[in-house]
Amino acid sequence: MINVIKHKNIFLSISLLLGITSLVVTLARGMNLGIDFVGGSLMELEFSESVSKENIEENLNNIENKQEIIGNVRIQSANNNVFVIRSRELNDKNHETVKESLTKLEGYKELSFTRIGPVVGDQLRSKAITSIIIAIIIIILYIAYAFRNIPSPLSSWYFGLIAVIALVHDVMITLGVFTALQLEIDSFFITAMLTVLGYSVNDTIVVFDRVRETVVRKLETSFENACNYSIRSTIMRSINTSVTLLITLFALYFLAGPSIQNFILALIVGVTIGTY
């Protein structure tokens, strides 16, 4: 089996390259924030006859002063002739204008209408960032406590710091993929990232625990050998667990509705990078 520690510079270089690329892409292109974070309106419509996104878009383009009323519109197809229309925040008058523009199509009914103001969006964005920061701090404290009896010269705080670097690595690359593809980043994405954090730190702690056991029992002559032995002892468990999870996620991605596909994709990317 490959000597991971011997080739650590190669693996660290790959991670560094992916991380820097993700950061550059995110800064250059900008995140495609959903209405959860920037405010806007969401209409969910069900049509009695088969229609296409192009049909809906064509009717919306006929609205007089379209840009002022609804701005840039994103139309997402769901199943059974259900479509989700995302636009700038609509007041009652503009909401009625949008519905009237669609009356030329076959009969439809509005399943739901959600309006999120910019202030609410700012609050959600702030809470999302706070939740991730709190999760990372708690992870550091937990690992520092769990590995407090690690023998000198190792430090439990060092273990906690390394775990957080690994978590930032997973989140940053996943964010880079979403930004590169200009996929919408909403509250589902934040939920996916918190899930990835929990899954990733679980894998990390399994390896750390094996390192501690190997060092305490002096199963290897050096710390480098202890790390390599620990990784080799746990790598197949990690891969098998992740592959089993990814099979389920891919099935959900292709079979579930479009409304949660980005959420599932974020999990797929995060779990894949985390396992690596």
mmCIF file of N, CA, C and O in Angstrom, residues 142-217:
data_model
loop_
_atom_site.group_PDB
_atom_site.id
_atom_site.type_symbol
_atom_site.label_atom_id
_atom_site.label_comp_id
_atom_site.label_asym_id
_atom_site.label_seq_id
_atom_site.Cartn_x
_atom_site.Cartn_y
_atom_site.Cartn_z
ATOM 1 N N TYR A 142 -13.659 20.470 21.255
ATOM 2 C CA TYR A 142 -13.939 19.046 21.487
ATOM 3 C C TYR A 142 -12.706 18.190 21.257
ATOM 4 O O TYR A 142 -12.372 17.323 22.081
ATOM 5 N N ILE A 143 -12.015 18.426 20.145
ATOM 6 C CA ILE A 143 -10.828 17.617 19.833
ATOM 7 C C ILE A 143 -9.727 17.871 20.860
ATOM 8 O O ILE A 143 -9.038 16.944 21.295
ATOM 9 N N ALA A 144 -9.549 19.149 21.254
ATOM 10 C CA ALA A 144 -8.535 19.475 22.262
ATOM 11 C C ALA A 144 -8.828 18.741 23.568
ATOM 12 O O ALA A 144 -7.910 18.243 24.238
ATOM 13 N N TYR A 145 -10.116 18.638 23.928
ATOM 14 C CA TYR A 145 -10.481 17.935 25.158
ATOM 15 C C TYR A 145 -10.347 16.420 24.998
ATOM 16 O O TYR A 145 -9.804 15.740 25.870
ATOM 17 N N ALA A 146 -10.817 15.902 23.871
ATOM 18 C CA ALA A 146 -10.804 14.454 23.657
ATOM 19 C C ALA A 146 -9.382 13.898 23.609
ATOM 20 O O ALA A 146 -9.140 12.757 24.019
ATOM 21 N N PHE A 147 -8.433 14.709 23.113
ATOM 22 C CA PHE A 147 -7.055 14.236 22.977
ATOM 23 C C PHE A 147 -6.123 14.912 23.989
ATOM 24 O O PHE A 147 -4.926 15.049 23.755
ATOM 25 N N ARG A 148 -6.681 15.305 25.136
ATOM 26 C CA ARG A 148 -5.906 16.037 26.137
ATOM 27 C C ARG A 148 -4.782 15.199 26.746
ATOM 28 O O ARG A 148 -3.795 15.750 27.256
ATOM 29 N N ASN A 149 -4.929 13.866 26.697
ATOM 30 C CA ASN A 149 -3.918 12.992 27.295
ATOM 31 C C ASN A 149 -2.889 12.493 26.293
ATOM 32 O O ASN A 149 -2.154 11.546 26.577
ATOM 33 N N ILE A 150 -2.844 13.124 25.111
ATOM 34 C CA ILE A 150 -1.864 12.713 24.113
ATOM 35 C C ILE A 150 -0.464 12.941 24.673
ATOM 36 O O ILE A 150 -0.195 13.974 25.303
ATOM 37 N N PRO A 151 0.452 11.986 24.532
ATOM 38 C CA PRO A 151 1.790 12.131 25.137
ATOM 39 C C PRO A 151 2.607 13.248 24.506
ATOM 40 O O PRO A 151 2.453 13.570 23.330
ATOM 41 N N SER A 152 3.458 13.851 25.305
ATOM 42 C CA SER A 152 4.376 14.894 24.837
ATOM 43 C C SER A 152 5.343 14.283 23.817
ATOM 44 O O SER A 152 5.690 13.089 23.926
ATOM 45 N N PRO A 153 5.820 15.046 22.813
ATOM 46 C CA PRO A 153 5.653 16.492 22.597
ATOM 47 C C PRO A 153 4.414 16.858 21.766
ATOM 48 O O PRO A 153 4.289 17.987 21.335
ATOM 49 N N LEU A 154 3.513 15.898 21.532
ATOM 50 C CA LEU A 154 2.309 16.201 20.770
ATOM 51 C C LEU A 154 1.363 17.069 21.601
ATOM 52 O O LEU A 154 1.417 17.063 22.829
ATOM 53 N N SER A 155 0.494 17.814 20.913
ATOM 54 C CA SER A 155 -0.445 18.701 21.592
ATOM 55 C C SER A 155 -1.848 18.475 21.055
ATOM 56 O O SER A 155 -2.051 18.364 19.842
ATOM 57 N N SER A 156 -2.810 18.403 21.985
ATOM 58 C CA SER A 156 -4.204 18.214 21.563
ATOM 59 C C SER A 156 -4.698 19.431 20.786
ATOM 60 O O SER A 156 -5.526 19.307 19.893
ATOM 61 N N TRP A 157 -4.190 20.619 21.107
ATOM 62 C CA TRP A 157 -4.574 21.829 20.385
ATOM 63 C C TRP A 157 -4.071 21.772 18.945
ATOM 64 O O TRP A 157 -4.713 22.271 18.031
ATOM 65 N N TYR A 158 -2.907 21.161 18.769
ATOM 66 C CA TYR A 158 -2.359 21.006 17.417
ATOM 67 C C TYR A 158 -3.272 20.098 16.602
ATOM 68 O O TYR A 158 -3.557 20.358 15.431
ATOM 69 N N PHE A 159 -3.776 19.031 17.224
ATOM 70 C CA PHE A 159 -4.711 18.131 16.547
ATOM 71 C C PHE A 159 -5.976 18.894 16.145
ATOM 72 O O PHE A 159 -6.500 18.720 15.046
ATOM 73 N N GLY A 160 -6.478 19.734 17.058
ATOM 74 C CA GLY A 160 -7.680 20.507 16.756
ATOM 75 C C GLY A 160 -7.467 21.467 15.604
ATOM 76 O O GLY A 160 -8.327 21.613 14.731
ATOM 77 N N LEU A 161 -6.305 22.131 15.574
ATOM 78 C CA LEU A 161 -5.998 23.074 14.495
ATOM 79 C C LEU A 161 -5.938 22.364 13.152
ATOM 80 O O LEU A 161 -6.479 22.844 12.149
ATOM 81 N N ILE A 162 -5.285 21.208 13.115
ATOM 82 C CA ILE A 162 -5.162 20.444 11.864
ATOM 83 C C ILE A 162 -6.538 19.990 11.381
ATOM 84 O O ILE A 162 -6.834 20.014 10.180
ATOM 85 N N ALA A 163 -7.400 19.594 12.310
ATOM 86 C CA ALA A 163 -8.756 19.164 11.933
ATOM 87 C C ALA A 163 -9.520 20.316 11.279
ATOM 88 O O ALA A 163 -10.214 20.126 10.275
ATOM 89 N N VAL A 164 -9.375 21.528 11.831
ATOM 90 C CA VAL A 164 -10.074 22.687 11.278
ATOM 91 C C VAL A 164 -9.519 23.049 9.905
ATOM 92 O O VAL A 164 -10.275 23.409 8.993
ATOM 93 N N ILE A 165 -8.194 22.950 9.722
ATOM 94 C CA ILE A 165 -7.603 23.204 8.398
ATOM 95 C C ILE A 165 -8.198 22.240 7.376
ATOM 96 O O ILE A 165 -8.520 22.622 6.246
ATOM 97 N N ALA A 166 -8.365 20.987 7.776
ATOM 98 C CA ALA A 166 -8.961 19.991 6.878
ATOM 99 C C ALA A 166 -10.409 20.354 6.553
ATOM 100 O O ALA A 166 -10.857 20.195 5.412
ATOM 101 N N LEU A 167 -11.142 20.867 7.545
ATOM 102 C CA LEU A 167 -12.533 21.250 7.322
ATOM 103 C C LEU A 167 -12.634 22.451 6.381
ATOM 104 O O LEU A 167 -13.484 22.479 5.483
ATOM 105 N N VAL A 168 -11.774 23.441 6.604
ATOM 106 C CA VAL A 168 -11.768 24.619 5.723
ATOM 107 C C VAL A 168 -11.436 24.191 4.295
ATOM 108 O O VAL A 168 -12.014 24.707 3.328
ATOM 109 N N HIS A 169 -10.515 23.239 4.161
ATOM 110 C CA HIS A 169 -10.138 22.678 2.855
ATOM 111 C C HIS A 169 -11.370 22.116 2.146
ATOM 112 O O HIS A 169 -11.621 22.405 0.972
ATOM 113 N N ASP A 170 -12.181 21.344 2.872
ATOM 114 C CA ASP A 170 -13.363 20.709 2.277
ATOM 115 C C ASP A 170 -14.400 21.755 1.853
ATOM 116 O O ASP A 170 -14.951 21.695 0.749
ATOM 117 N N VAL A 171 -14.661 22.716 2.741
ATOM 118 C CA VAL A 171 -15.678 23.734 2.468
ATOM 119 C C VAL A 171 -15.227 24.659 1.335
ATOM 120 O O VAL A 171 -16.016 25.000 0.445
ATOM 121 N N MET A 172 -13.956 25.077 1.358
ATOM 122 C CA MET A 172 -13.449 26.025 0.357
ATOM 123 C C MET A 172 -13.527 25.438 -1.047
ATOM 124 O O MET A 172 -13.957 26.102 -1.993
ATOM 125 N N ILE A 173 -13.134 24.173 -1.204
ATOM 126 C CA ILE A 173 -13.146 23.556 -2.531
ATOM 127 C C ILE A 173 -14.583 23.349 -3.013
ATOM 128 O O ILE A 173 -14.894 23.581 -4.186
ATOM 129 N N THR A 174 -15.467 22.946 -2.117
ATOM 130 C CA THR A 174 -16.880 22.798 -2.493
ATOM 131 C C THR A 174 -17.472 24.134 -2.917
ATOM 132 O O THR A 174 -18.197 24.225 -3.918
ATOM 133 N N LEU A 175 -17.143 25.186 -2.178
ATOM 134 C CA LEU A 175 -17.597 26.533 -2.534
ATOM 135 C C LEU A 175 -17.044 26.946 -3.892
ATOM 136 O O LEU A 175 -17.754 27.551 -4.712
ATOM 137 N N GLY A 176 -15.777 26.597 -4.156
ATOM 138 C CA GLY A 176 -15.165 26.916 -5.443
ATOM 139 C C GLY A 176 -15.872 26.241 -6.601
ATOM 140 O O GLY A 176 -16.069 26.846 -7.663
ATOM 141 N N VAL A 177 -16.270 24.982 -6.407
ATOM 142 C CA VAL A 177 -16.985 24.244 -7.455
ATOM 143 C C VAL A 177 -18.328 24.918 -7.741
ATOM 144 O O VAL A 177 -18.707 25.124 -8.902
ATOM 145 N N PHE A 178 -19.061 25.284 -6.691
ATOM 146 C CA PHE A 178 -20.361 25.930 -6.869
ATOM 147 C C PHE A 178 -20.216 27.290 -7.539
ATOM 148 O O PHE A 178 -21.043 27.669 -8.380
ATOM 149 N N THR A 179 -19.162 28.025 -7.175
ATOM 150 C CA THR A 179 -18.953 29.344 -7.785
ATOM 151 C C THR A 179 -18.561 29.202 -9.248
ATOM 152 O O THR A 179 -19.045 29.956 -10.099
ATOM 153 N N ALA A 180 -17.703 28.239 -9.551
ATOM 154 C CA ALA A 180 -17.270 28.025 -10.934
ATOM 155 C C ALA A 180 -18.454 27.674 -11.822
ATOM 156 O O ALA A 180 -18.543 28.120 -12.972
ATOM 157 N N LEU A 181 -19.386 26.876 -11.301
ATOM 158 C CA LEU A 181 -20.567 26.470 -12.065
ATOM 159 C C LEU A 181 -21.716 27.475 -11.924
ATOM 160 O O LEU A 181 -22.759 27.301 -12.556
ATOM 161 N N GLN A 182 -21.488 28.520 -11.106
ATOM 162 C CA GLN A 182 -22.507 29.541 -10.840
ATOM 163 C C GLN A 182 -23.823 28.931 -10.355
ATOM 164 O O GLN A 182 -24.919 29.366 -10.736
ATOM 165 N N LEU A 183 -23.696 27.918 -9.502
ATOM 166 C CA LEU A 183 -24.871 27.318 -8.881
ATOM 167 C C LEU A 183 -25.304 28.175 -7.703
ATOM 168 O O LEU A 183 -24.484 28.814 -7.044
ATOM 169 N N GLU A 184 -26.583 28.167 -7.441
ATOM 170 C CA GLU A 184 -27.125 29.036 -6.397
ATOM 171 C C GLU A 184 -26.694 28.567 -5.017
ATOM 172 O O GLU A 184 -26.777 27.390 -4.673
ATOM 173 N N ILE A 185 -26.245 29.528 -4.205
ATOM 174 C CA ILE A 185 -25.854 29.249 -2.829
ATOM 175 C C ILE A 185 -26.944 29.787 -1.916
ATOM 176 O O ILE A 185 -27.153 30.998 -1.826
ATOM 177 N N ASP A 186 -27.647 28.871 -1.261
ATOM 178 C CA ASP A 186 -28.767 29.259 -0.416
ATOM 179 C C ASP A 186 -28.651 28.572 0.933
ATOM 180 O O ASP A 186 -27.594 28.044 1.286
ATOM 181 N N SER A 187 -29.723 28.588 1.703
ATOM 182 C CA SER A 187 -29.695 27.979 3.037
ATOM 183 C C SER A 187 -29.475 26.469 2.946
ATOM 184 O O SER A 187 -28.899 25.871 3.862
ATOM 185 N N PHE A 188 -29.919 25.839 1.857
ATOM 186 C CA PHE A 188 -29.658 24.408 1.678
ATOM 187 C C PHE A 188 -28.162 24.145 1.572
ATOM 188 O O PHE A 188 -27.652 23.139 2.076
ATOM 189 N N PHE A 189 -27.438 25.047 0.885
ATOM 190 C CA PHE A 189 -25.986 24.892 0.745
ATOM 191 C C PHE A 189 -25.309 24.965 2.112
ATOM 192 O O PHE A 189 -24.404 24.175 2.413
ATOM 193 N N ILE A 190 -25.742 25.915 2.949
ATOM 194 C CA ILE A 190 -25.166 26.036 4.291
ATOM 195 C C ILE A 190 -25.436 24.767 5.095
ATOM 196 O O ILE A 190 -24.557 24.260 5.811
ATOM 197 N N THR A 191 -26.656 24.235 4.971
ATOM 198 C CA THR A 191 -26.988 22.979 5.658
ATOM 199 C C THR A 191 -26.085 21.855 5.186
ATOM 200 O O THR A 191 -25.592 21.046 5.991
ATOM 201 N N ALA A 192 -25.847 21.802 3.870
ATOM 202 C CA ALA A 192 -24.965 20.766 3.314
ATOM 203 C C ALA A 192 -23.555 20.916 3.856
ATOM 204 O O ALA A 192 -22.892 19.921 4.197
ATOM 205 N N MET A 193 -23.056 22.157 3.958
ATOM 206 C CA MET A 193 -21.700 22.388 4.452
ATOM 207 C C MET A 193 -21.567 21.984 5.918
ATOM 208 O O MET A 193 -20.545 21.407 6.321
ATOM 209 N N LEU A 194 -22.574 22.268 6.727
ATOM 210 C CA LEU A 194 -22.536 21.845 8.124
ATOM 211 C C LEU A 194 -22.549 20.321 8.229
ATOM 212 O O LEU A 194 -21.888 19.736 9.099
ATOM 213 N N THR A 195 -23.295 19.676 7.333
ATOM 214 C CA THR A 195 -23.314 18.208 7.292
ATOM 215 C C THR A 195 -21.945 17.665 6.907
ATOM 216 O O THR A 195 -21.448 16.698 7.507
ATOM 217 N N VAL A 196 -21.314 18.295 5.917
ATOM 218 C CA VAL A 196 -19.973 17.881 5.484
ATOM 219 C C VAL A 196 -18.961 18.076 6.610
ATOM 220 O O VAL A 196 -18.085 17.233 6.820
ATOM 221 N N LEU A 197 -19.088 19.177 7.356
ATOM 222 C CA LEU A 197 -18.193 19.409 8.489
ATOM 223 C C LEU A 197 -18.277 18.265 9.491
ATOM 224 O O LEU A 197 -17.257 17.750 9.958
ATOM 225 N N GLY A 198 -19.504 17.873 9.839
ATOM 226 C CA GLY A 198 -19.684 16.778 10.789
ATOM 227 C C GLY A 198 -19.149 15.462 10.268
ATOM 228 O O GLY A 198 -18.491 14.707 11.000
ATOM 229 N N TYR A 199 -19.405 15.178 8.993
ATOM 230 C CA TYR A 199 -18.940 13.930 8.393
ATOM 231 C C TYR A 199 -17.417 13.902 8.305
ATOM 232 O O TYR A 199 -16.778 12.899 8.616
ATOM 233 N N SER A 200 -16.837 15.030 7.901
ATOM 234 C CA SER A 200 -15.394 15.100 7.715
ATOM 235 C C SER A 200 -14.647 14.977 9.041
ATOM 236 O O SER A 200 -13.646 14.270 9.138
ATOM 237 N N VAL A 201 -15.147 15.674 10.076
ATOM 238 C CA VAL A 201 -14.448 15.617 11.362
ATOM 239 C C VAL A 201 -14.555 14.226 11.975
ATOM 240 O O VAL A 201 -13.662 13.792 12.703
ATOM 241 N N ASN A 202 -15.616 13.508 11.650
ATOM 242 C CA ASN A 202 -15.735 12.124 12.126
ATOM 243 C C ASN A 202 -14.595 11.275 11.555
ATOM 244 O O ASN A 202 -13.944 10.508 12.283
ATOM 245 N N ASP A 203 -14.356 11.402 10.252
ATOM 246 C CA ASP A 203 -13.252 10.680 9.613
ATOM 247 C C ASP A 203 -11.916 11.085 10.211
ATOM 248 O O ASP A 203 -11.041 10.242 10.460
ATOM 249 N N THR A 204 -11.753 12.378 10.443
ATOM 250 C CA THR A 204 -10.488 12.891 10.981
ATOM 251 C C THR A 204 -10.212 12.337 12.374
ATOM 252 O O THR A 204 -9.090 11.921 12.678
ATOM 253 N N ILE A 205 -11.235 12.315 13.220
ATOM 254 C CA ILE A 205 -11.057 11.834 14.590
ATOM 255 C C ILE A 205 -10.722 10.350 14.612
ATOM 256 O O ILE A 205 -9.933 9.895 15.458
ATOM 257 N N VAL A 206 -11.283 9.588 13.683
ATOM 258 C CA VAL A 206 -10.954 8.160 13.608
ATOM 259 C C VAL A 206 -9.455 7.975 13.361
ATOM 260 O O VAL A 206 -8.788 7.150 14.011
ATOM 261 N N VAL A 207 -8.903 8.765 12.432
ATOM 262 C CA VAL A 207 -7.467 8.679 12.140
ATOM 263 C C VAL A 207 -6.651 9.168 13.337
ATOM 264 O O VAL A 207 -5.664 8.532 13.742
ATOM 265 N N PHE A 208 -7.054 10.298 13.928
ATOM 266 C CA PHE A 208 -6.345 10.843 15.089
ATOM 267 C C PHE A 208 -6.317 9.840 16.244
ATOM 268 O O PHE A 208 -5.309 9.692 16.936
ATOM 269 N N ASP A 209 -7.452 9.183 16.464
ATOM 270 C CA ASP A 209 -7.536 8.213 17.559
ATOM 271 C C ASP A 209 -6.582 7.046 17.329
ATOM 272 O O ASP A 209 -5.937 6.560 18.259
ATOM 273 N N ARG A 210 -6.467 6.617 16.072
ATOM 274 C CA ARG A 210 -5.537 5.533 15.754
ATOM 275 C C ARG A 210 -4.087 6.006 15.929
ATOM 276 O O ARG A 210 -3.228 5.233 16.387
ATOM 277 N N VAL A 211 -3.811 7.266 15.579
ATOM 278 C CA VAL A 211 -2.467 7.823 15.792
ATOM 279 C C VAL A 211 -2.132 7.814 17.280
ATOM 280 O O VAL A 211 -1.038 7.402 17.686
ATOM 281 N N ARG A 212 -3.069 8.281 18.092
ATOM 282 C CA ARG A 212 -2.828 8.301 19.544
ATOM 283 C C ARG A 212 -2.572 6.899 20.085
ATOM 284 O O ARG A 212 -1.627 6.686 20.862
ATOM 285 N N GLU A 213 -3.392 5.956 19.668
ATOM 286 C CA GLU A 213 -3.227 4.575 20.126
ATOM 287 C C GLU A 213 -1.868 4.021 19.714
ATOM 288 O O GLU A 213 -1.185 3.358 20.502
ATOM 289 N N THR A 214 -1.464 4.310 18.478
ATOM 290 C CA THR A 214 -0.181 3.798 17.977
ATOM 291 C C THR A 214 0.991 4.410 18.727
ATOM 292 O O THR A 214 1.957 3.724 19.065
ATOM 293 N N VAL A 215 0.882 5.719 19.024
ATOM 294 C CA VAL A 215 1.962 6.395 19.756
ATOM 295 C C VAL A 215 2.033 5.899 21.196
ATOM 296 O O VAL A 215 3.126 5.606 21.711
ATOM 297 N N VAL A 216 0.899 5.793 21.864
ATOM 298 C CA VAL A 216 0.868 5.366 23.270
ATOM 299 C C VAL A 216 1.394 3.942 23.419
ATOM 300 O O VAL A 216 2.167 3.641 24.339
ATOM 301 N N ARG A 217 1.003 3.077 22.517
ATOM 302 C CA ARG A 217 1.429 1.669 22.597
ATOM 303 C C ARG A 217 2.791 1.428 21.958
ATOM 304 O O ARG A 217 3.305 0.317 21.979
#
